Short mmCIF file of C-alpha atoms and ligand atoms in Angstrom, two decimals:
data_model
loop_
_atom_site.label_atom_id
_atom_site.label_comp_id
_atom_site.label_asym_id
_atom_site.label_seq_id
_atom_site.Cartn_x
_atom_site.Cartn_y
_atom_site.Cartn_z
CA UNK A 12 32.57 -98.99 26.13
CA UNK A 13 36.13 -98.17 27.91
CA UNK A 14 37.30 -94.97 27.39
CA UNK A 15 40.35 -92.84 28.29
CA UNK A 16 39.15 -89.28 29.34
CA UNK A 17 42.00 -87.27 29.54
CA UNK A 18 41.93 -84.83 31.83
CA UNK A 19 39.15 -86.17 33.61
CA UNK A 20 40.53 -84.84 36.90
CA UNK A 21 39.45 -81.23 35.87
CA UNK A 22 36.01 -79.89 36.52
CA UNK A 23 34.46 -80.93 33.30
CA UNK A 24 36.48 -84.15 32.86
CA UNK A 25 34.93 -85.36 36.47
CA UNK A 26 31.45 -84.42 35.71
CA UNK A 27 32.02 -86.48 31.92
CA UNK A 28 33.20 -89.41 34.36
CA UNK A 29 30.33 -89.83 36.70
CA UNK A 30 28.17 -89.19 33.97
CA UNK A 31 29.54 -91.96 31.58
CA UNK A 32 29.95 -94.17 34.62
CA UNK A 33 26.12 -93.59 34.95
CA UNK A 34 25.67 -95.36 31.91
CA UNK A 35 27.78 -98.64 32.66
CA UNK A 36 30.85 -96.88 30.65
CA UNK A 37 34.54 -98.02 32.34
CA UNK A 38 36.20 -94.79 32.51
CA UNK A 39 40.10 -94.39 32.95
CA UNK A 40 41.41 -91.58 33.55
CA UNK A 41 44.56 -89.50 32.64
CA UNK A 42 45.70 -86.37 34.37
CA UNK A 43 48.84 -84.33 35.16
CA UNK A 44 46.72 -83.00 38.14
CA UNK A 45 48.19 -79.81 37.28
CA UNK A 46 44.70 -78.27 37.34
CA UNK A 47 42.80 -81.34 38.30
CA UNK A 48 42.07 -83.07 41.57
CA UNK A 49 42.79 -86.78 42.60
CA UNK A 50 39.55 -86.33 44.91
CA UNK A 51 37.14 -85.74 42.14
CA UNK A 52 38.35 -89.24 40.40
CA UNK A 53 35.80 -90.97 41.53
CA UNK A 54 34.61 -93.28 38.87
CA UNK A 55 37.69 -95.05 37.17
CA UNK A 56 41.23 -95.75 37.47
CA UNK A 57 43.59 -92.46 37.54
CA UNK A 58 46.58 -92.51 35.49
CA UNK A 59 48.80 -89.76 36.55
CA UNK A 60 50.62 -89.08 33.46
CA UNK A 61 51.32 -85.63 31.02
CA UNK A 62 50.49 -85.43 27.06
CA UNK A 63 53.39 -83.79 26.31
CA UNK A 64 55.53 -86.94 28.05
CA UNK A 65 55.36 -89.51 24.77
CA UNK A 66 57.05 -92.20 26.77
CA UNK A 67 54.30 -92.32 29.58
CA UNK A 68 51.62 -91.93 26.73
CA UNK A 69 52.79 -94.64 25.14
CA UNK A 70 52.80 -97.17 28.23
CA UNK A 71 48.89 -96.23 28.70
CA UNK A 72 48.02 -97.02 25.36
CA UNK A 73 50.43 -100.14 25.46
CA UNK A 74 48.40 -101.36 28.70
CA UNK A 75 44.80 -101.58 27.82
CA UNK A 76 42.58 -101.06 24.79
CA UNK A 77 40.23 -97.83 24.57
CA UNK A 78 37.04 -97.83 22.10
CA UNK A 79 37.52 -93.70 22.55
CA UNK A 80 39.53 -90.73 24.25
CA UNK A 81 37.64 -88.14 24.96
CA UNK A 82 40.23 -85.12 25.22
CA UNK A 83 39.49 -82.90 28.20
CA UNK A 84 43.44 -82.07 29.45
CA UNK A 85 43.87 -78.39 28.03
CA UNK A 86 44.95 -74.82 29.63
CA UNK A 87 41.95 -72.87 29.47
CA UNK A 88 41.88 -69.19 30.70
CA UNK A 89 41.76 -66.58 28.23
CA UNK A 90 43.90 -63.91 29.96
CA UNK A 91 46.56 -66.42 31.22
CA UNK A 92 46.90 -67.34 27.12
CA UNK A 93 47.47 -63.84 26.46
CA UNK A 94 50.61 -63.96 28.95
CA UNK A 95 51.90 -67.39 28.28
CA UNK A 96 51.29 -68.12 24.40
CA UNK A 97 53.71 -70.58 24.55
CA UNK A 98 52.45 -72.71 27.43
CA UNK A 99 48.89 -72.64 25.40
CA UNK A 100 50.56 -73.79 22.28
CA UNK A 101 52.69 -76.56 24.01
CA UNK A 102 49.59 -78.44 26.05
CA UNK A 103 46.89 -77.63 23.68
CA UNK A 104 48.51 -78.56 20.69
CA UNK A 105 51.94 -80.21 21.27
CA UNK A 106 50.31 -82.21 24.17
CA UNK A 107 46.90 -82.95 21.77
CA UNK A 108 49.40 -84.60 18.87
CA UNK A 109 51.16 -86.48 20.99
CA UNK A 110 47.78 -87.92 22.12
CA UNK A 111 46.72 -88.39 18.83
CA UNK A 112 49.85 -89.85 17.81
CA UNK A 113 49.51 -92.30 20.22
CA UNK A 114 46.28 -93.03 19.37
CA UNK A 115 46.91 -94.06 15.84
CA UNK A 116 49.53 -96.34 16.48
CA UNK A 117 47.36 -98.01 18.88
CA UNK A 118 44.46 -98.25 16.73
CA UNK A 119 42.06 -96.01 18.72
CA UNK A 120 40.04 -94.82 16.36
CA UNK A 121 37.12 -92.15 17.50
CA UNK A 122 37.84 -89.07 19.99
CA UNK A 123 35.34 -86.50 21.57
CA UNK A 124 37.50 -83.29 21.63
CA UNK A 125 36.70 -80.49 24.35
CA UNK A 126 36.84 -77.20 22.28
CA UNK A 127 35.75 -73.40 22.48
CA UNK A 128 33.40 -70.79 21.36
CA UNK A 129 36.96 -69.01 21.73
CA UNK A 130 37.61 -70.18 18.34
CA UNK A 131 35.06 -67.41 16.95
CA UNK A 132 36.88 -64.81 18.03
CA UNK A 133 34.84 -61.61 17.61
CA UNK A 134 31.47 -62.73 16.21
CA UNK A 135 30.05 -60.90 13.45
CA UNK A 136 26.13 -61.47 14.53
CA UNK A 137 24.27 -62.06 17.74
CA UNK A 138 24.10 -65.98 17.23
CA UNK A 139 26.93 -67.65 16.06
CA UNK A 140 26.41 -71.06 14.37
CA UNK A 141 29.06 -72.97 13.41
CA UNK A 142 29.61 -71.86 9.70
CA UNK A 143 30.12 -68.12 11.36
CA UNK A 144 33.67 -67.69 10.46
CA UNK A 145 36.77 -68.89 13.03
CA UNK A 146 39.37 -65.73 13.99
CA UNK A 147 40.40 -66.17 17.43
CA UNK A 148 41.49 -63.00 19.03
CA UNK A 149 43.41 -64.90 22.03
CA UNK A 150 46.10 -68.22 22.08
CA UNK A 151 43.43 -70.81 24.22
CA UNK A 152 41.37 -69.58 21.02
CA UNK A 153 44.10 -70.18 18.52
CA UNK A 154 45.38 -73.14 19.98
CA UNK A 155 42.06 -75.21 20.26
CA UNK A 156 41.10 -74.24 16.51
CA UNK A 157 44.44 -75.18 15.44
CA UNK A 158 43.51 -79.08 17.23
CA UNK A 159 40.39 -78.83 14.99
CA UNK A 160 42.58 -78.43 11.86
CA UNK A 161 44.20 -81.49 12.86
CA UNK A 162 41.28 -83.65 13.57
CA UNK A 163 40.19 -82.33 9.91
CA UNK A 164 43.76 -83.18 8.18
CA UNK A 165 43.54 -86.86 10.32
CA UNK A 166 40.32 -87.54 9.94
CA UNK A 167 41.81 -87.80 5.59
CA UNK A 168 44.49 -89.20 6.15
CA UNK A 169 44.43 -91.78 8.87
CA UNK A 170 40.31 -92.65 8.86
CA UNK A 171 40.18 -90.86 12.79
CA UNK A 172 36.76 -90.10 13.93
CA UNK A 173 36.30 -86.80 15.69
CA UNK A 174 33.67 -84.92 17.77
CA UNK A 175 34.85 -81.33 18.79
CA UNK A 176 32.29 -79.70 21.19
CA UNK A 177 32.34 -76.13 20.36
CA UNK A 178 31.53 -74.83 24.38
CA UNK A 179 30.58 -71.94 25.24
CA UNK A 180 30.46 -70.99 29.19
CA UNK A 181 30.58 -73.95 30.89
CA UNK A 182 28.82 -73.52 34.49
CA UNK A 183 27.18 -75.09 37.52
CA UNK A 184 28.05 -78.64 39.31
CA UNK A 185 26.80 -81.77 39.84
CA UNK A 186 23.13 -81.61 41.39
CA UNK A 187 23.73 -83.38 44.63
CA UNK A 188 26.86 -81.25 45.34
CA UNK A 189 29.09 -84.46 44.80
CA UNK A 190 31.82 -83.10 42.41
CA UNK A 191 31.70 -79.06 41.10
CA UNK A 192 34.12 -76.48 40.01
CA UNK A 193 37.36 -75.49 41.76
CA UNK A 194 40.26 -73.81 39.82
CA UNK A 195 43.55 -72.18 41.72
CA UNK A 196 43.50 -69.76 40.87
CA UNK A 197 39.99 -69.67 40.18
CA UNK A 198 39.05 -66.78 37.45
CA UNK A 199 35.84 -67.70 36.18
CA UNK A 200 32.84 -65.72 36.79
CA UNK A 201 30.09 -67.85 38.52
CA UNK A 202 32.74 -69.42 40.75
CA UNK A 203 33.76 -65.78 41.80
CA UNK A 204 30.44 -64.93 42.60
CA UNK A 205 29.83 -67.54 44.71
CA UNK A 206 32.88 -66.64 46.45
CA UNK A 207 32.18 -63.34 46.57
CA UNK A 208 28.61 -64.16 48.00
CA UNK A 209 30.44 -66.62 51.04
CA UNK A 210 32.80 -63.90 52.04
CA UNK A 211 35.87 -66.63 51.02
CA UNK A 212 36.56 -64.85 47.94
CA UNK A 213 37.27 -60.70 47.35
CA UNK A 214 34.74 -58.57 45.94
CA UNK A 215 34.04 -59.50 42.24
CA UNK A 216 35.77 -57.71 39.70
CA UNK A 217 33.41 -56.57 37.12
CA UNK A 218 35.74 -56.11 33.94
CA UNK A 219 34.27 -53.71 31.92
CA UNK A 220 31.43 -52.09 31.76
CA UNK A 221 31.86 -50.00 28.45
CA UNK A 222 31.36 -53.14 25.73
CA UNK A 223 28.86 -52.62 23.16
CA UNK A 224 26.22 -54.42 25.23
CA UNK A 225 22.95 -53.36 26.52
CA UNK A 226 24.37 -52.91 30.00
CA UNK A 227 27.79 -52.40 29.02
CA UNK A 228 29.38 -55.69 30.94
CA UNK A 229 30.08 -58.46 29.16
CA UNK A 230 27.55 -61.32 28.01
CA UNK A 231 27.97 -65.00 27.44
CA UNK A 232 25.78 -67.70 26.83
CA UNK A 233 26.42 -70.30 30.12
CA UNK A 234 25.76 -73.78 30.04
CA UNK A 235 25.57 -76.56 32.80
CA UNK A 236 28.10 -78.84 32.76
CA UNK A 237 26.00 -81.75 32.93
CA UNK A 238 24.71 -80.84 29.54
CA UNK A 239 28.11 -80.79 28.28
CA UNK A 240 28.86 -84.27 29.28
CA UNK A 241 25.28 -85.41 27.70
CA UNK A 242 26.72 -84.48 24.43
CA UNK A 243 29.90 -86.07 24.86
CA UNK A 244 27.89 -88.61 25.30
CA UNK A 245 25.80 -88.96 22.53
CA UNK A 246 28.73 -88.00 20.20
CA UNK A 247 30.14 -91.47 20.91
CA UNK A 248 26.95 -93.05 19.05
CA UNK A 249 27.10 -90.18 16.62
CA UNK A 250 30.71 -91.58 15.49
CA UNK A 251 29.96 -94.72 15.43
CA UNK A 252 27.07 -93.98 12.45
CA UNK A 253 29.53 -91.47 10.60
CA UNK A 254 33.13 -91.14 9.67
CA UNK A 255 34.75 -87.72 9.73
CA UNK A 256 35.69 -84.88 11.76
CA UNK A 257 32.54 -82.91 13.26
CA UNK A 258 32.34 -79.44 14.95
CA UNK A 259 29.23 -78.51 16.96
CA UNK A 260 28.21 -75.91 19.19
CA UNK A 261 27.27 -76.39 22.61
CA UNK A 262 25.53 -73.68 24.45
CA UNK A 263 21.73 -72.65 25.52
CA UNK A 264 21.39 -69.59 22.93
CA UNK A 265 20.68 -67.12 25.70
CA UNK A 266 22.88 -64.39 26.73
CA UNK A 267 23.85 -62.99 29.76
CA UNK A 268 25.67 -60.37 30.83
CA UNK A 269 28.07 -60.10 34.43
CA UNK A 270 25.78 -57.65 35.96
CA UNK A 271 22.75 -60.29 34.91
CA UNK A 272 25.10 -62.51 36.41
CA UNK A 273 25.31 -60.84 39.95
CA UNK A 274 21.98 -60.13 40.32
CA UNK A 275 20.42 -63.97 39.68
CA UNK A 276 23.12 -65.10 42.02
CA UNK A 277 22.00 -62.64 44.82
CA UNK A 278 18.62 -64.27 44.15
CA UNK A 279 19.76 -67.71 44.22
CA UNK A 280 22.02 -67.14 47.15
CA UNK A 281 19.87 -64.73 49.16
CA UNK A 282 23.08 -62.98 49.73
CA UNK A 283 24.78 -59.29 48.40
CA UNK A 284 27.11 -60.08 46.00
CA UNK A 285 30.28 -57.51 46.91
CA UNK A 286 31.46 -56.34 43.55
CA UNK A 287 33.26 -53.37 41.87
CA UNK A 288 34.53 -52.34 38.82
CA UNK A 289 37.59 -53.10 36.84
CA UNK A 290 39.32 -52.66 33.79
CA UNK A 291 38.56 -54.87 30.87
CA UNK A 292 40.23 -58.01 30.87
CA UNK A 293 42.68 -58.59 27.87
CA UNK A 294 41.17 -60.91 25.21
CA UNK A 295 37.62 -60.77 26.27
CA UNK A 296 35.12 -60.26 23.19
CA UNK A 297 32.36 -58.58 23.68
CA UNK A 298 29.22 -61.12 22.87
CA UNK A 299 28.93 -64.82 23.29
CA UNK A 300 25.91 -66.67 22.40
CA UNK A 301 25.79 -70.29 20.53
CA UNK A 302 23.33 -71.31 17.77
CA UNK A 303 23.19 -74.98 18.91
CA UNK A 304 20.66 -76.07 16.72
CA UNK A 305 23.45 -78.47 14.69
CA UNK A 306 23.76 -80.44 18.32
CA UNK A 307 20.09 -81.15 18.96
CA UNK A 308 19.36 -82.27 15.59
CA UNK A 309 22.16 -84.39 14.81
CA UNK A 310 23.07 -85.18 17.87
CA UNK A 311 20.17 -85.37 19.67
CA UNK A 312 21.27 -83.31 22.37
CA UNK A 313 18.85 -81.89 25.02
CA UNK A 314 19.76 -79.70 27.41
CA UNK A 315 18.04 -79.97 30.87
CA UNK A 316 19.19 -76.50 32.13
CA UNK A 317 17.57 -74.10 30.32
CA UNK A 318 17.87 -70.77 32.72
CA UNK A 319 20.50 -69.63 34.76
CA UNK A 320 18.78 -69.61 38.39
CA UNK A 321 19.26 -73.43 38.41
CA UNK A 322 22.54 -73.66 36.90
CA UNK A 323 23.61 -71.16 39.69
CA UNK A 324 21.37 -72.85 42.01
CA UNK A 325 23.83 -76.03 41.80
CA UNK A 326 27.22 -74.40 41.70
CA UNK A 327 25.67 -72.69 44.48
CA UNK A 328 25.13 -76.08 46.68
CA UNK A 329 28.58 -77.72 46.22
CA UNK A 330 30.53 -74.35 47.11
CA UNK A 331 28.47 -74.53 50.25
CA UNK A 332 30.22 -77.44 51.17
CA UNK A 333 33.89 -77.68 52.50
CA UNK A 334 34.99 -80.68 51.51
CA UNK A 335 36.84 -79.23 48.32
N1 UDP B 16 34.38 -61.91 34.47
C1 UDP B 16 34.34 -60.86 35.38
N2 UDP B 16 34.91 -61.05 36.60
C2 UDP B 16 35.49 -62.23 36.98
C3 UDP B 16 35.51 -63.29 36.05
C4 UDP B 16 34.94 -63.10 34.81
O1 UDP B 16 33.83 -59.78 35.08
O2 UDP B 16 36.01 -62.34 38.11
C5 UDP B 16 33.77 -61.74 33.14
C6 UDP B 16 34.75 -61.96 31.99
O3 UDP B 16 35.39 -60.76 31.62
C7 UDP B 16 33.81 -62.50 30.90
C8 UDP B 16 32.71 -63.23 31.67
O4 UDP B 16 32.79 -62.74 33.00
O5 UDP B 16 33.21 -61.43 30.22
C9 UDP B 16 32.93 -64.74 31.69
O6 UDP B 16 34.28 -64.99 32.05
P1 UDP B 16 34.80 -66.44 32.43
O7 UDP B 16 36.23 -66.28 32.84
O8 UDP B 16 33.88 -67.07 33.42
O9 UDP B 16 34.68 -67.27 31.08
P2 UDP B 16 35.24 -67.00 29.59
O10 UDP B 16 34.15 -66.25 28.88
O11 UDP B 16 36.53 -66.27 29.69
O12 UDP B 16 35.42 -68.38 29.05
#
């Protein structure tokens, strides 16, 4: 199949394209590079262009024909959408209609859309499954539940297939250290570990430690991003058998909290982890932990890492190297 992954100059939009690519796919790909890196396309054309610019969008879809998108291009930090509602609201859903816009009048017909446990807001019981209700308590939240709505209302009235992959904490890199995760700034927790661990990052700011868990710091259920791209994957088949917009979980149904966090990556590493403690961060819920049973069964998804060691164990090997 060809496919237009957008936003496959991020960290999980590269990891989607070597994995697809894997699998005799042709990948193009479309990024701002806002976020993204030119030297992680490594498996397709890059398109530099911007969802929210219709004109450009509409010479990529004039160009070539795509059998799907899958929709990776999104602001994504949960404290930053508490700032800047309005930036969340633009890309994630101004920049998402354009794309499906676009899409329609080009007759492309099935997408794979990246979206959040953030949508769950503040879950009402340990596991959430995807029938727990949706109340985001942040924009990224709002804004990637509002795309979902979409895909619902287009799915009726223009025939689109849809995919969105519910993630929860996406995490680790690619196992021979090839491609991995680099934000600027970078805010996420296993990066700043790592960081932490090398000595080219501060002391990790542990923020919280007085949620209603059983040590107090936050906990989240962290999956590799490998695992995310194997559904992605498979979701492509899984639209091809059924019409419709889908929603399903992705996550490993184990929790784990920051402090858990620290001390599997002073295992992995060998290394203290400097750390201290901070206020909470705005927008943070407390618990995080997917029900992905929906995924395996219909899916057929299979998740390869299980435990957090290994997940850490690869993030661990490609921010050991310098090339990024
Ligand atoms: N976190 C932390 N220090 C950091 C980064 C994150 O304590 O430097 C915490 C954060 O408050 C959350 C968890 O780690 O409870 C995971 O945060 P991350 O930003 O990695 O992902 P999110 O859950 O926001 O998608």
């Amino acid at each position: 199949m060809k496919i237009l992954l957008c936003g496959g100059a991020g960290y999980i939009g590269s990891h989607m394209a070597k994995y697809l690519a894997s699998f005799g796919h042709r990948v193009v790909v479309l990024d701002n590079l806002s976020t993204g890196h030119q030297k992680a396309v490594l498996w397709g054309e890059l398109i530099e262009a911007d969802l929210l610019d219709s004109a450009s969008l509409e010479r990529v879809f004039r160009g070539q024909h795509f059998d799907a998108v899958m929709h990776f291009c999104a602001r994504s930090l949960v404290g930053e959408s508490m700032q800047q509602p309005y930036a969340y609201y633009a890309n994630n859903v101004v920049g998402t209609l354009h794309l499906l816009d676009a899409m329609q009048r080009h007759g492309v017909e099935c997408l794979v859309f990246s979206s959040t446990a953030a949508v769950y807001g503040q879950p009402t019981s340990a596991l959430i499954d995807e029938d727990h209700p949706t109340a985001p308590i942040n924009p990224y939240g709002a804004s990637k539940l509002m795309v979902e709505r979409m895909l619902a209302d287009a799915a009726h009235a223009y025939g689109l297939r849809s995919v969105a992959l519910r993630y929860f904490n996406a995490a680790g890199a690619s196992p021979d250290g090839e491609i991995g995760e680099a934000h600027t700034p970078e805010t996420h927790l296993i990066p700043n570990v790592l960081r932490a661990a090398l000595g080219t990052g501060p002391a990790l700011k542990v923020f919280g430690d007085d949620y209603p868990t059983p040590d107090g710091t936050c906990v989240r259920d962290y999956v590799h991003v490998d695992d995310l791209a194997q559904a992605h994957e498979l979701a492509l088949a899984y639209m091809d058998a059924n019409d419709g917009a889908h929603v399903f979980n992705l996550g490993n149904g184990c929790g784990f909290s920051v402090r858990e966090v620290i001390s599997a990556a002073q295992q992995v590493t060998g290394r203290a982890i400097p750390h201290e403690l901070a206020p909470r961060r705005a927008g943070d819920p407390a618990v995080l932990v997917a029900a992905s049973a929906k995924a395996r069964n219909a899916l057929g998804w299979r998740p390869q890492y299980t435990e957090l060691a290994p997940i850490i164990a690869s993030a661990w090997r490609w921010h050991g190297d310098p090339r990024f």
